mmCIF file with all atom_site columns, C-alpha atoms in Angstrom:
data_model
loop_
_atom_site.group_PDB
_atom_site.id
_atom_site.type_symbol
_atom_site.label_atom_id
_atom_site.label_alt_id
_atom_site.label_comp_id
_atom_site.label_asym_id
_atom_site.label_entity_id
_atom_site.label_seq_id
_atom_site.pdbx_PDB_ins_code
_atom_site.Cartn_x
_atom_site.Cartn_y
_atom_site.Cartn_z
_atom_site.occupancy
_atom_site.B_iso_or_equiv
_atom_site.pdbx_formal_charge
_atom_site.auth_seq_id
_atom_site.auth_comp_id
_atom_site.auth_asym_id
_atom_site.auth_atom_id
_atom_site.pdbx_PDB_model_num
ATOM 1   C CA . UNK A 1 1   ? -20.271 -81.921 156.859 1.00 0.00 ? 195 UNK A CA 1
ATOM 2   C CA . UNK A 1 2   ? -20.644 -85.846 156.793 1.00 0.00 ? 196 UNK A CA 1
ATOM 3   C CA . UNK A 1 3   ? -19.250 -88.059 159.651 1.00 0.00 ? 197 UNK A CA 1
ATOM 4   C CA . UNK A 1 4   ? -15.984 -88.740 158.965 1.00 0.00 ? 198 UNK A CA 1
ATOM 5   C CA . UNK A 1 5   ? -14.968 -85.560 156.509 1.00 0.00 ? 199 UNK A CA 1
ATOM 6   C CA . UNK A 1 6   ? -11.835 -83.608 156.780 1.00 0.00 ? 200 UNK A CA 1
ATOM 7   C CA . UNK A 1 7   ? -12.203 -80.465 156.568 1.00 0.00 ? 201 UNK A CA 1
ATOM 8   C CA . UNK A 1 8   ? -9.803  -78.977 153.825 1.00 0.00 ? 202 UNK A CA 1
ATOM 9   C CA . UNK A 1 9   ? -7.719  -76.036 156.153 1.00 0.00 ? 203 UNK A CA 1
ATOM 10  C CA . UNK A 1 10  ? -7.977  -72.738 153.802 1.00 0.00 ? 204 UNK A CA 1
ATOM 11  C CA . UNK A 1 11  ? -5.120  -70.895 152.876 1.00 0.00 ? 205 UNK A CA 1
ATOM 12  C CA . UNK A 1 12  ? -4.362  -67.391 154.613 1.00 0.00 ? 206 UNK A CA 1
ATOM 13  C CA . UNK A 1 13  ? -5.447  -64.435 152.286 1.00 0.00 ? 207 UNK A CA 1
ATOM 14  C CA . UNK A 1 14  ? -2.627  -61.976 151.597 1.00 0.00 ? 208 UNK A CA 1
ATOM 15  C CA . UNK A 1 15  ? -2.929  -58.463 151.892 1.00 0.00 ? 209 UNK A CA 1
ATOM 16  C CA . UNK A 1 16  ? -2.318  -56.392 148.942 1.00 0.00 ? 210 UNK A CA 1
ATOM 17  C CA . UNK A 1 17  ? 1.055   -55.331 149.787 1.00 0.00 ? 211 UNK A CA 1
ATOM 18  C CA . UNK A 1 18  ? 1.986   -59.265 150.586 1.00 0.00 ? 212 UNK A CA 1
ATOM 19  C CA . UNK A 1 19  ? 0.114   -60.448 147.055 1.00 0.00 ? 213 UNK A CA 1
ATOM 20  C CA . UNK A 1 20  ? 2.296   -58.035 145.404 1.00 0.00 ? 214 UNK A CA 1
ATOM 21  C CA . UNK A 1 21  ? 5.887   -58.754 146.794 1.00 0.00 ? 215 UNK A CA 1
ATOM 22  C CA . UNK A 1 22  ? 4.868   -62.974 146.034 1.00 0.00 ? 216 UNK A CA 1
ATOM 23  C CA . UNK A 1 23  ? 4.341   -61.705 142.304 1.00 0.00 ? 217 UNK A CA 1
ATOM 24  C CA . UNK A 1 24  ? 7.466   -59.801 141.971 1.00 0.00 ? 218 UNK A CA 1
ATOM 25  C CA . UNK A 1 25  ? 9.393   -62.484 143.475 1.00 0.00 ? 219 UNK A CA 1
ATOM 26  C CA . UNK A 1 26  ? 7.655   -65.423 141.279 1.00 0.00 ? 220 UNK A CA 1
ATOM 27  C CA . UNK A 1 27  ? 8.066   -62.775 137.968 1.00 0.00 ? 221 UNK A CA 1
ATOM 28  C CA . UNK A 1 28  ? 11.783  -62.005 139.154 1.00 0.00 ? 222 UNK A CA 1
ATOM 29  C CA . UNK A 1 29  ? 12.401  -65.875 139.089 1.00 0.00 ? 223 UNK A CA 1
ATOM 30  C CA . UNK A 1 30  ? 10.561  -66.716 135.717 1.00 0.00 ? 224 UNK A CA 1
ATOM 31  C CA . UNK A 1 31  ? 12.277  -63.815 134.199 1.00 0.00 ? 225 UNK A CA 1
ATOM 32  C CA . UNK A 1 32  ? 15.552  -64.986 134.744 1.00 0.00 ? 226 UNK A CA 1
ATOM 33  C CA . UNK A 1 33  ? 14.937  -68.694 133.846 1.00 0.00 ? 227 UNK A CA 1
ATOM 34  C CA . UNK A 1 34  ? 12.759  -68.096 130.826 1.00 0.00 ? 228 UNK A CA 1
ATOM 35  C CA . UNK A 1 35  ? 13.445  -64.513 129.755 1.00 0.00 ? 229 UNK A CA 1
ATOM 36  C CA . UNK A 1 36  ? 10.957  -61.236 129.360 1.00 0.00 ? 230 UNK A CA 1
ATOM 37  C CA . UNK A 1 37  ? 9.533   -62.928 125.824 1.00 0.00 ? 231 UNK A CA 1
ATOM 38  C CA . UNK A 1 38  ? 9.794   -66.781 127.271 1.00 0.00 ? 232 UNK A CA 1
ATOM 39  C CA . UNK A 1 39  ? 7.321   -65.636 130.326 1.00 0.00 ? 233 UNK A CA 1
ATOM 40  C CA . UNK A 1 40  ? 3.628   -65.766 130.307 1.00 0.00 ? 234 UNK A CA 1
ATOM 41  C CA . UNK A 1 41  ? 1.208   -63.825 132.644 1.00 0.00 ? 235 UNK A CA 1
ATOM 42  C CA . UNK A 1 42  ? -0.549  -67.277 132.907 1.00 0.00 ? 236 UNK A CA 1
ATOM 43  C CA . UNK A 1 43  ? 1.958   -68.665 134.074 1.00 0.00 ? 237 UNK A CA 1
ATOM 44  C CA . UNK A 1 44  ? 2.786   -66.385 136.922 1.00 0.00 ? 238 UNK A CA 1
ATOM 45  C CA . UNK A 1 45  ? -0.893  -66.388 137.830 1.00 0.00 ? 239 UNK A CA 1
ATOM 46  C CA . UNK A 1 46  ? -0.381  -70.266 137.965 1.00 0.00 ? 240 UNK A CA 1
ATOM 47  C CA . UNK A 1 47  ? 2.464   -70.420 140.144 1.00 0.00 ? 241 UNK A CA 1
ATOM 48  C CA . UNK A 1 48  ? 0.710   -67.739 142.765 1.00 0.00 ? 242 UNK A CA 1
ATOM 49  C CA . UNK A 1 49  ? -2.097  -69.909 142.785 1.00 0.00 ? 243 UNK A CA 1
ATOM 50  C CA . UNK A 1 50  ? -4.154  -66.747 141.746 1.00 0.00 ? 244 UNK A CA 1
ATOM 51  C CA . UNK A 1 51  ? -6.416  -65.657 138.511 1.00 0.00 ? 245 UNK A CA 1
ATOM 52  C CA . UNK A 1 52  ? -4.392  -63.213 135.906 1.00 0.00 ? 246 UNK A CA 1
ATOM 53  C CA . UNK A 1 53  ? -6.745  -60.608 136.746 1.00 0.00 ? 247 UNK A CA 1
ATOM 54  C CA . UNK A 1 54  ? -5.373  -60.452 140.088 1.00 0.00 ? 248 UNK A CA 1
ATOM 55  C CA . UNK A 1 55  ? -1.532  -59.862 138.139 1.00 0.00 ? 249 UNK A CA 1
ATOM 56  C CA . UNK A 1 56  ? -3.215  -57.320 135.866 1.00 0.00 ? 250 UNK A CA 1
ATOM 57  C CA . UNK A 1 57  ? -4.953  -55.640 138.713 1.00 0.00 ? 251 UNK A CA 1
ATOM 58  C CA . UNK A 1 58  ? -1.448  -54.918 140.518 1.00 0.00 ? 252 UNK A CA 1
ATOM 59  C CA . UNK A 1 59  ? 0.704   -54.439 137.643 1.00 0.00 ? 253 UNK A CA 1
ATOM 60  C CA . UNK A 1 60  ? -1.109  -53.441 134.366 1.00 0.00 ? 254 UNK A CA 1
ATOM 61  C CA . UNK A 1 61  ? 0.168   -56.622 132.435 1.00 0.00 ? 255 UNK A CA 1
ATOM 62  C CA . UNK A 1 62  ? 3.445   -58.553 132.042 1.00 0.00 ? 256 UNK A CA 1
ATOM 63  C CA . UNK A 1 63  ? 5.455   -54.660 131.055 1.00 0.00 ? 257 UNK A CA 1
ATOM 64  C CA . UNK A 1 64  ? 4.591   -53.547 134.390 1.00 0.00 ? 258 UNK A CA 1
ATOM 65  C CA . UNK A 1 65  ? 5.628   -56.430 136.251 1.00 0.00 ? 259 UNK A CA 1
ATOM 66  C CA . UNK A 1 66  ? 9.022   -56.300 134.259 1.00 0.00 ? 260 UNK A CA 1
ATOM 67  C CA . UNK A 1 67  ? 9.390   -53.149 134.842 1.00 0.00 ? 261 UNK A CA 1
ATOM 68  C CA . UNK A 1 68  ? 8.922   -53.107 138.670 1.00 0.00 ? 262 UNK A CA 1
ATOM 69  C CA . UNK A 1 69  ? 11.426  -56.130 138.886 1.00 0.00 ? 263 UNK A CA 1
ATOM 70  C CA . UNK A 1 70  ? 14.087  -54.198 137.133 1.00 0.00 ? 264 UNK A CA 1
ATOM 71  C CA . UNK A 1 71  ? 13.559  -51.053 138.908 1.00 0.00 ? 265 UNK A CA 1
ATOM 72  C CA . UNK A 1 72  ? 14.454  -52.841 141.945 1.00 0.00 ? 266 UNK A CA 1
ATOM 73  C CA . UNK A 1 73  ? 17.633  -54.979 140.723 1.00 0.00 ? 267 UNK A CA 1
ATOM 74  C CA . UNK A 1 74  ? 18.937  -51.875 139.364 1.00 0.00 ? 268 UNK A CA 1
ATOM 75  C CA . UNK A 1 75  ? 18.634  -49.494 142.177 1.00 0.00 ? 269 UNK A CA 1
ATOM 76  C CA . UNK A 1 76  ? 19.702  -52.688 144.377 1.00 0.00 ? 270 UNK A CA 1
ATOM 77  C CA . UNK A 1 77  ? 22.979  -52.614 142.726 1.00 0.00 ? 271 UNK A CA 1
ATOM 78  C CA . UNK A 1 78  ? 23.931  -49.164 141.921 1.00 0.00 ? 272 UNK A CA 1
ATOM 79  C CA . UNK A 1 79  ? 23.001  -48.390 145.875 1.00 0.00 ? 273 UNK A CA 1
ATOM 80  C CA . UNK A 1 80  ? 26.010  -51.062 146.604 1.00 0.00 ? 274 UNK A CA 1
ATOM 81  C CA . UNK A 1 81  ? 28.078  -49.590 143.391 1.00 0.00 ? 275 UNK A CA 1
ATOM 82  C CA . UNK A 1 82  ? 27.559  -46.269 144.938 1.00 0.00 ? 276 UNK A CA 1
ATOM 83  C CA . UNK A 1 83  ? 28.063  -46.794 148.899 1.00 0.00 ? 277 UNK A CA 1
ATOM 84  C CA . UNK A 1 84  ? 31.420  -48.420 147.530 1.00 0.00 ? 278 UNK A CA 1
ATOM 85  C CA . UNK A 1 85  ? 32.521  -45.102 145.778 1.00 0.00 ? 279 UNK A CA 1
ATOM 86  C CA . UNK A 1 86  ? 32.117  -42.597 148.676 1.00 0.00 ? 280 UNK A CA 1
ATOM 87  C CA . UNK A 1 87  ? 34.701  -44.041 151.084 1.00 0.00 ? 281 UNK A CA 1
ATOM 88  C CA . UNK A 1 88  ? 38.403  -44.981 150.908 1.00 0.00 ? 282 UNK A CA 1
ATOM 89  C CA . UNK A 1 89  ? 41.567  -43.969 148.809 1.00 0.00 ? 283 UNK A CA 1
ATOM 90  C CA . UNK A 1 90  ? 41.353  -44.875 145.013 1.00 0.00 ? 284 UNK A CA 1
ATOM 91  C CA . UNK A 1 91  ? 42.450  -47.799 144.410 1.00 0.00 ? 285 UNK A CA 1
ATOM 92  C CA . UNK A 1 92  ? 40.516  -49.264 147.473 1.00 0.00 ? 286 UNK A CA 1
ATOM 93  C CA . UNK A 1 93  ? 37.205  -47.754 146.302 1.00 0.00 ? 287 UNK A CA 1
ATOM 94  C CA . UNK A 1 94  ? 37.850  -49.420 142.994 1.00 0.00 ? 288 UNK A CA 1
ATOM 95  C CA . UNK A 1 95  ? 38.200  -52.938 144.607 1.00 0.00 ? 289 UNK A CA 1
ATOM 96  C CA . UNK A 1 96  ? 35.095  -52.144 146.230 1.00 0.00 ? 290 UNK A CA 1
ATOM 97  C CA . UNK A 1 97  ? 33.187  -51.491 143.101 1.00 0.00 ? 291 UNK A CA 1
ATOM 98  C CA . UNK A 1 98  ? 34.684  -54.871 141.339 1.00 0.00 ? 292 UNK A CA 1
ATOM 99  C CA . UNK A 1 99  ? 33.544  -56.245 145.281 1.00 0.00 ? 293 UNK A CA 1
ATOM 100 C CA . UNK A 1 100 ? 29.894  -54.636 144.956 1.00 0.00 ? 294 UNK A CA 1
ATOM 101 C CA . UNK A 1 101 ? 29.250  -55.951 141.752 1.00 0.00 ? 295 UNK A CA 1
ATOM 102 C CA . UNK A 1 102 ? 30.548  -59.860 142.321 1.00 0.00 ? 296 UNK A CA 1
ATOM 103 C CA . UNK A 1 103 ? 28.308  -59.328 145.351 1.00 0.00 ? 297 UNK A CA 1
ATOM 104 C CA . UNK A 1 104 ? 25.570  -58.423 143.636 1.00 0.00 ? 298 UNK A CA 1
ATOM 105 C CA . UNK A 1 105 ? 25.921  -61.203 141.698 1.00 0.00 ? 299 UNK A CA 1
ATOM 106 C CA . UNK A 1 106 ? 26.147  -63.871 143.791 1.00 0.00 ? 300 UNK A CA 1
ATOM 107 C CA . UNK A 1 107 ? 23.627  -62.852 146.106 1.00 0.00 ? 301 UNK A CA 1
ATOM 108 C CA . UNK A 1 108 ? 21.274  -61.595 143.448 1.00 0.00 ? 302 UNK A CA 1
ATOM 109 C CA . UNK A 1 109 ? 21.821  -64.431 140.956 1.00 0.00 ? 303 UNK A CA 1
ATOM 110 C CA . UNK A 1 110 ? 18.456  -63.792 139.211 1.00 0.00 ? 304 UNK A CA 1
ATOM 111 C CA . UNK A 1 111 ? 18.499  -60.340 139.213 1.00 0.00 ? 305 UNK A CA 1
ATOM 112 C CA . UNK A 1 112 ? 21.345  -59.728 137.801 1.00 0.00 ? 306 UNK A CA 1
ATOM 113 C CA . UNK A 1 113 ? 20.533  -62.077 134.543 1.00 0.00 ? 307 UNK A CA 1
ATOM 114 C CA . UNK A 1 114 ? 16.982  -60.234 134.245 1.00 0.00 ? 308 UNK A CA 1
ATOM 115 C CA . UNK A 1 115 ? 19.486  -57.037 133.806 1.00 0.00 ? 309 UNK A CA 1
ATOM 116 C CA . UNK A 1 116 ? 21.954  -58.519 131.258 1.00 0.00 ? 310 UNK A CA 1
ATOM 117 C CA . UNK A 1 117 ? 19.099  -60.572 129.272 1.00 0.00 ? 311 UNK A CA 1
ATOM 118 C CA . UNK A 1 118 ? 17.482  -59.317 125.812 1.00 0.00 ? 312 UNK A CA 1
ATOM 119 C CA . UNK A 1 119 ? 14.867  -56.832 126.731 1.00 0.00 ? 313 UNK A CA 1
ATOM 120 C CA . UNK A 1 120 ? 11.451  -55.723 125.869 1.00 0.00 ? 314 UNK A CA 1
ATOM 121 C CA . UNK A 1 121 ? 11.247  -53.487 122.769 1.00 0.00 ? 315 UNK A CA 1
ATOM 122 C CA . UNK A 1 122 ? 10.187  -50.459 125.347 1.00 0.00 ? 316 UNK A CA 1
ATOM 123 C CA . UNK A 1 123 ? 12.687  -50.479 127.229 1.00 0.00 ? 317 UNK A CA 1
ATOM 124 C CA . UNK A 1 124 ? 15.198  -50.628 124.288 1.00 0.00 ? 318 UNK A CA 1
ATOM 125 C CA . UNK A 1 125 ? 17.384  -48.287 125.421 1.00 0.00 ? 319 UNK A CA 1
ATOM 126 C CA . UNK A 1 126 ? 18.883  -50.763 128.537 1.00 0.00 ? 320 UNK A CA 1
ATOM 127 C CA . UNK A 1 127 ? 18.829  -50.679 131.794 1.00 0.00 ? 321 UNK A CA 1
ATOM 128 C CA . UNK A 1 128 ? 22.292  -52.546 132.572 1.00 0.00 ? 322 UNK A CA 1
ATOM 129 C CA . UNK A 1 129 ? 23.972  -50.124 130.211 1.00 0.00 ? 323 UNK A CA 1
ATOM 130 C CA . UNK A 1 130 ? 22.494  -47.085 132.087 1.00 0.00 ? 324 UNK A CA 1
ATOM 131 C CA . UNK A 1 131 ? 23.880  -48.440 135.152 1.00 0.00 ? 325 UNK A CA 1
ATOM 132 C CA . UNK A 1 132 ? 27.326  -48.945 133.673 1.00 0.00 ? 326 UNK A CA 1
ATOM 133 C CA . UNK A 1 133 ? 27.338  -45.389 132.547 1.00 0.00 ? 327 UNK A CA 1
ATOM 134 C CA . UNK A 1 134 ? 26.436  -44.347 135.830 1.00 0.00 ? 328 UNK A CA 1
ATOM 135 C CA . UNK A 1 135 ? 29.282  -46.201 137.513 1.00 0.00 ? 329 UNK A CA 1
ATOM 136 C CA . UNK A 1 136 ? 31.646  -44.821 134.464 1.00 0.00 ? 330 UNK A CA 1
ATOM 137 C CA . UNK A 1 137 ? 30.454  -41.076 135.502 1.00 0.00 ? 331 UNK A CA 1
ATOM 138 C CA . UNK A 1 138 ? 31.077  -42.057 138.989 1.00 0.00 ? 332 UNK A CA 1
ATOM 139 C CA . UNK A 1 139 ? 34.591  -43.552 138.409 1.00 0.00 ? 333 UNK A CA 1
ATOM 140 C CA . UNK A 1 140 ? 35.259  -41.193 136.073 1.00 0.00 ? 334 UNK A CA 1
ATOM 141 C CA . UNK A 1 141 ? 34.971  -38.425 138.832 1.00 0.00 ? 335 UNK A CA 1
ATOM 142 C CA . UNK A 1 142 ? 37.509  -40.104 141.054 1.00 0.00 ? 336 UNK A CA 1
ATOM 143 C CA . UNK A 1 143 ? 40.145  -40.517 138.218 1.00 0.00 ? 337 UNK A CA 1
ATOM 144 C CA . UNK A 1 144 ? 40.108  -37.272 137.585 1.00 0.00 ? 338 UNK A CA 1
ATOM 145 C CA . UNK A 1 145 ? 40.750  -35.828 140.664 1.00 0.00 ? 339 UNK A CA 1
ATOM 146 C CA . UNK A 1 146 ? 43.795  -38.018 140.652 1.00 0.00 ? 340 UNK A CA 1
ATOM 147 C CA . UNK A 1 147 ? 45.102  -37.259 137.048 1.00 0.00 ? 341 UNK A CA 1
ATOM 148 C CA . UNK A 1 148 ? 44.931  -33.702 138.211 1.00 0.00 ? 342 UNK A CA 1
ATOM 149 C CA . UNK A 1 149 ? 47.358  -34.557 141.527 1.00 0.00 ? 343 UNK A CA 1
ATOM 150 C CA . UNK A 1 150 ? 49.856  -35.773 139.468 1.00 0.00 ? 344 UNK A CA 1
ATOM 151 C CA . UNK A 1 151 ? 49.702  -33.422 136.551 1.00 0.00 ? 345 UNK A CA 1
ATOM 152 C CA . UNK A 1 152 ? 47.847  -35.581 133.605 1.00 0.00 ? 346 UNK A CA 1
ATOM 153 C CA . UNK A 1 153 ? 45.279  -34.606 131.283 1.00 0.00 ? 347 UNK A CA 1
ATOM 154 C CA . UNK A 1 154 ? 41.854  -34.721 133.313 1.00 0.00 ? 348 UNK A CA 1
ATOM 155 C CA . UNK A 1 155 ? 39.703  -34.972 129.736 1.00 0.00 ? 349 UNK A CA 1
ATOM 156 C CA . UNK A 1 156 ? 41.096  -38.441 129.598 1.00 0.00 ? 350 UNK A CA 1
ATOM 157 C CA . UNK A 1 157 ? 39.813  -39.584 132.810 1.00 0.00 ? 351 UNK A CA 1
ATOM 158 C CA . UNK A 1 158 ? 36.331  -41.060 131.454 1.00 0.00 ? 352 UNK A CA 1
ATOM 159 C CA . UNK A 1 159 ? 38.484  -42.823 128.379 1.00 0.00 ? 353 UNK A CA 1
ATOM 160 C CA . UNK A 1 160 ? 39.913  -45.177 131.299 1.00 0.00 ? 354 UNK A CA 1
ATOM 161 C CA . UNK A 1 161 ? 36.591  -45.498 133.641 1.00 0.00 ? 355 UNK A CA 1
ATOM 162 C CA . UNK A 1 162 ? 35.032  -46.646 130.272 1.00 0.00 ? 356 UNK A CA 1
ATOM 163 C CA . UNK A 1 163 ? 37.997  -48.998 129.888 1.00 0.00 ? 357 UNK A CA 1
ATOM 164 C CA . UNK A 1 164 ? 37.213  -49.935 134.010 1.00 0.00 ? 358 UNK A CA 1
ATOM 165 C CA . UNK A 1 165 ? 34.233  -50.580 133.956 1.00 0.00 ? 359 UNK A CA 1
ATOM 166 C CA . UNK A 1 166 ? 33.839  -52.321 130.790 1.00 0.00 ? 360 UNK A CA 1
ATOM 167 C CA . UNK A 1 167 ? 37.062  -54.755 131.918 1.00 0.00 ? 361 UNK A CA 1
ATOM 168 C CA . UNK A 1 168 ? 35.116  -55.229 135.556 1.00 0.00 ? 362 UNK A CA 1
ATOM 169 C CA . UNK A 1 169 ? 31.417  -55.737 133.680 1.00 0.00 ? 363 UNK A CA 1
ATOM 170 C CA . UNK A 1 170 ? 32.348  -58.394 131.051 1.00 0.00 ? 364 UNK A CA 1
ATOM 171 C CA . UNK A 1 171 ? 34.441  -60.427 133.797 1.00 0.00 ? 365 UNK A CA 1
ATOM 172 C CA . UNK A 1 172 ? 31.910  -60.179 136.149 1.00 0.00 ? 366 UNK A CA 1
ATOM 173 C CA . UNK A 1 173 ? 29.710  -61.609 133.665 1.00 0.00 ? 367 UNK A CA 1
ATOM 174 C CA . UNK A 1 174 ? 32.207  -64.278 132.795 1.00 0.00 ? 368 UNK A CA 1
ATOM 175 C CA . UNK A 1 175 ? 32.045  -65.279 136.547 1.00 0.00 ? 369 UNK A CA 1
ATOM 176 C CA . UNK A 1 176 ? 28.111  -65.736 136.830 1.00 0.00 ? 370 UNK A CA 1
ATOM 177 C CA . UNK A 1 177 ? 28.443  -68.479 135.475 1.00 0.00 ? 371 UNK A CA 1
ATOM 178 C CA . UNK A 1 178 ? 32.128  -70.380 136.874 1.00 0.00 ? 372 UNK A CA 1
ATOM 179 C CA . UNK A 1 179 ? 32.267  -68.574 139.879 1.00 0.00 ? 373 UNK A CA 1
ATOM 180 C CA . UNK A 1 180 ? 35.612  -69.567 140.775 1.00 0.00 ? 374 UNK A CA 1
ATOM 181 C CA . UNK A 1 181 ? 37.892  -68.373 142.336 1.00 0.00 ? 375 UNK A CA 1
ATOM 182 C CA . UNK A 1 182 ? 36.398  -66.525 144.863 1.00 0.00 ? 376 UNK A CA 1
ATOM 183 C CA . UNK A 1 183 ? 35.008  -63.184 144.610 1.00 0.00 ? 377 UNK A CA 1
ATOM 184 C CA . UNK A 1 184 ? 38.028  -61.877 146.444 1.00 0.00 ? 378 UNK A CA 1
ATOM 185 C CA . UNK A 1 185 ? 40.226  -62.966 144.559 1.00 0.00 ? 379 UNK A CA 1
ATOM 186 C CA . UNK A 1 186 ? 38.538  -62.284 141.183 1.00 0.00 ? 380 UNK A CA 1
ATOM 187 C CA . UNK A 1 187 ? 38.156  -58.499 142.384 1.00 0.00 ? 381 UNK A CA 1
ATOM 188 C CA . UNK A 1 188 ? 41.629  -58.675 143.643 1.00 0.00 ? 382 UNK A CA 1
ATOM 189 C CA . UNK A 1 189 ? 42.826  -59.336 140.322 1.00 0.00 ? 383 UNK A CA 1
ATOM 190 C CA . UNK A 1 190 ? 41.138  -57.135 138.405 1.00 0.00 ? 384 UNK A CA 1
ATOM 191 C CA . UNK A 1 191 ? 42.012  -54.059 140.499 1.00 0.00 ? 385 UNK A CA 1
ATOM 192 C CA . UNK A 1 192 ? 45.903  -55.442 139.506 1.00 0.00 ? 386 UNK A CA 1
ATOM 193 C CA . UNK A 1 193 ? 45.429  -55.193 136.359 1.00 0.00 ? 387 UNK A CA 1
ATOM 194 C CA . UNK A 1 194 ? 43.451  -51.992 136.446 1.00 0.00 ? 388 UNK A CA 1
ATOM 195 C CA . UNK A 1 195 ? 46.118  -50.310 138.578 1.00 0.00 ? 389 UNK A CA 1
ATOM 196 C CA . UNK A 1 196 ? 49.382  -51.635 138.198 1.00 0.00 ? 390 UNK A CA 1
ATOM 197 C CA . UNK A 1 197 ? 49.341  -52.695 134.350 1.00 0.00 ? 391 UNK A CA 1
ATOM 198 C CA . UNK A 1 198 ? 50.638  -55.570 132.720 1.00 0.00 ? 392 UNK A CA 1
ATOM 199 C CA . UNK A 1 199 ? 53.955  -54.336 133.376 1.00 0.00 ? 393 UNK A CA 1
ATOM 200 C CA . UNK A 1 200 ? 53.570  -54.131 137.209 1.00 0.00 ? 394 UNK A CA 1
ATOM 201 C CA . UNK A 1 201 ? 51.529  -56.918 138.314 1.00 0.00 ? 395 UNK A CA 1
ATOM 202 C CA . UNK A 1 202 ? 51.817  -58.344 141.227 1.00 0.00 ? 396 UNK A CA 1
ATOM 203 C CA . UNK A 1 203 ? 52.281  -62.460 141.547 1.00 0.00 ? 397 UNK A CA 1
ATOM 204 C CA . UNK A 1 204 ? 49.560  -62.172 144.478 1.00 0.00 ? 398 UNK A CA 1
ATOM 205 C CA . UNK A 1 205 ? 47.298  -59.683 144.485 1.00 0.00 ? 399 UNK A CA 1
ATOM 206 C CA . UNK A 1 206 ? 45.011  -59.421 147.296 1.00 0.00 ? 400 UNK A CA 1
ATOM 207 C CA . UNK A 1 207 ? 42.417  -57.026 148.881 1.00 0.00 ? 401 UNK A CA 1
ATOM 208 C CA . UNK A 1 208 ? 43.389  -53.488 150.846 1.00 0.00 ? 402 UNK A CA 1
ATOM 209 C CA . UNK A 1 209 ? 41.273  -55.207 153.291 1.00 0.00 ? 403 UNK A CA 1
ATOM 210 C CA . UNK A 1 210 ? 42.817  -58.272 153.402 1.00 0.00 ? 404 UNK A CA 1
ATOM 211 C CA . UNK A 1 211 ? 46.257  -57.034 153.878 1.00 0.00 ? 405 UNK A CA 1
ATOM 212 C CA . UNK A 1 212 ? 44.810  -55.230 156.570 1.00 0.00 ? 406 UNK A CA 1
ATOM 213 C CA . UNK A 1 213 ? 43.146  -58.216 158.418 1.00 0.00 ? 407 UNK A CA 1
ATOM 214 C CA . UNK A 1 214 ? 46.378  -60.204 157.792 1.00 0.00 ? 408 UNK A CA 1
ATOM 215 C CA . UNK A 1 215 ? 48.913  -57.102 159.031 1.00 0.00 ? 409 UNK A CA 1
ATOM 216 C CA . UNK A 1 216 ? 46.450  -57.732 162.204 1.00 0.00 ? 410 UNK A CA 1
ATOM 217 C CA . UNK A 1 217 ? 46.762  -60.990 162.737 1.00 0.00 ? 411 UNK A CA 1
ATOM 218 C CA . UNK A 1 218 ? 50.424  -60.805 162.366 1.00 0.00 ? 412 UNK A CA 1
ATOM 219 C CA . UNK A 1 219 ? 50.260  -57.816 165.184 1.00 0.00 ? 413 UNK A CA 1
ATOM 220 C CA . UNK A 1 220 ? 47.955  -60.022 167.373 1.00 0.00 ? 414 UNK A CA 1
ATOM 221 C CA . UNK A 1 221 ? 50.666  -62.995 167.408 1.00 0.00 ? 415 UNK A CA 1
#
């Protein structure tokens, strides 16, 4: 090397497993900025500073890579819809669903607008609709344990989780984008609405948990 010459320091190779998570995250990203069709396996190659061979060689093309991304945002989000469903008394386990998914959302910003955008024609069938019907199964289950307590007709119990969770889906939406108020208080409100009716709603609505924390503090003083 001549007198005077820097050597340029190399980068560290990845392993495999390391190359592949730096793909997925760099696909995750372009796919919610630019969309499935707007994205180019060029330039995902470009921004991991790698050949496309190298994204073909782990993922089959841009499908795969899709694919894998979605996989993960999905089962990311119905593991929180889920863990929310097996605890607490009704109405609390449906705050915590309306709380999962704002969650979600605001932690997962990009995921969850790869799962509501346009997809790929082979995967036509949509995987954010899946998930909802999941969640209406789910909520379904719990409404109809308490329709038969008090003596209603059970067969109507997955007319009103379709009615939940299509109410908590298009606001959550709604809030990806204003995200105001506060996640709290969004869920808080939408659990009013969802189980007091317009008839009964409360001026202040505000989280099981919350009144808990605050009957607390009251306790404490």
């Amino acid at each position: 090397m001549p007198s005077g010459e820097t050597q340029r320091p190399q980068r560290p190779r990845m392993t495999g497993t390391q190359r592949r998570q730096q793909l997925i995250e760099i696909g995750r990203a372009l796919f919610a900025e630019r969309g499935y069709d707007g994205t180019s396996i060029e330039e995902i190659a470009l921004r991991a500073q790698v050949s496309k061979p190298v994204v073909y060689e782990h993922f089959g093309g841009k499908e795969g890579l899709y694919a894998v991304v979605v996989d993960r945002e999905m089962s990311m989000l119905l593991d929180m819809i889920t863990s929310s469903l097996t605890r607490n008394r009704s109405q609390e386990r449906l705050e915590q669903v309306a709380l999962a998914l704002l969650t979600y959302i605001e932690e997962r910003t990009d995921g969850f607008r790869i799962l509501v955008r346009d997809q790929p024609a082979a995967t036509a069938d949509g995987r954010y609709s899946s998930l909802l019907n999941e969640a209406v199964n789910q909520v379904a289950h719990i409404l109809g344990n308490d329709f038969g307590r008090r003596g209603f007709d059970t067969s109507l119990a997955t007319l009103y989780a379709q009615a939940l969770v299509g109410m908590v889906s298009t606001a959550a939406t709604w809030w990806l984008d204003v995200r105001e108020p506060s996640k709290e208080v969004v869920a808080a409100h939408l659990v009013n609405l969802c189980w007091n009716g317009l008839s009964h709603l409360e001026a202040d609505p505000r989280l099981t948990s919350q009144r808990r924390a605050d009957a607390g503090d009251a306790v404490e003083c």
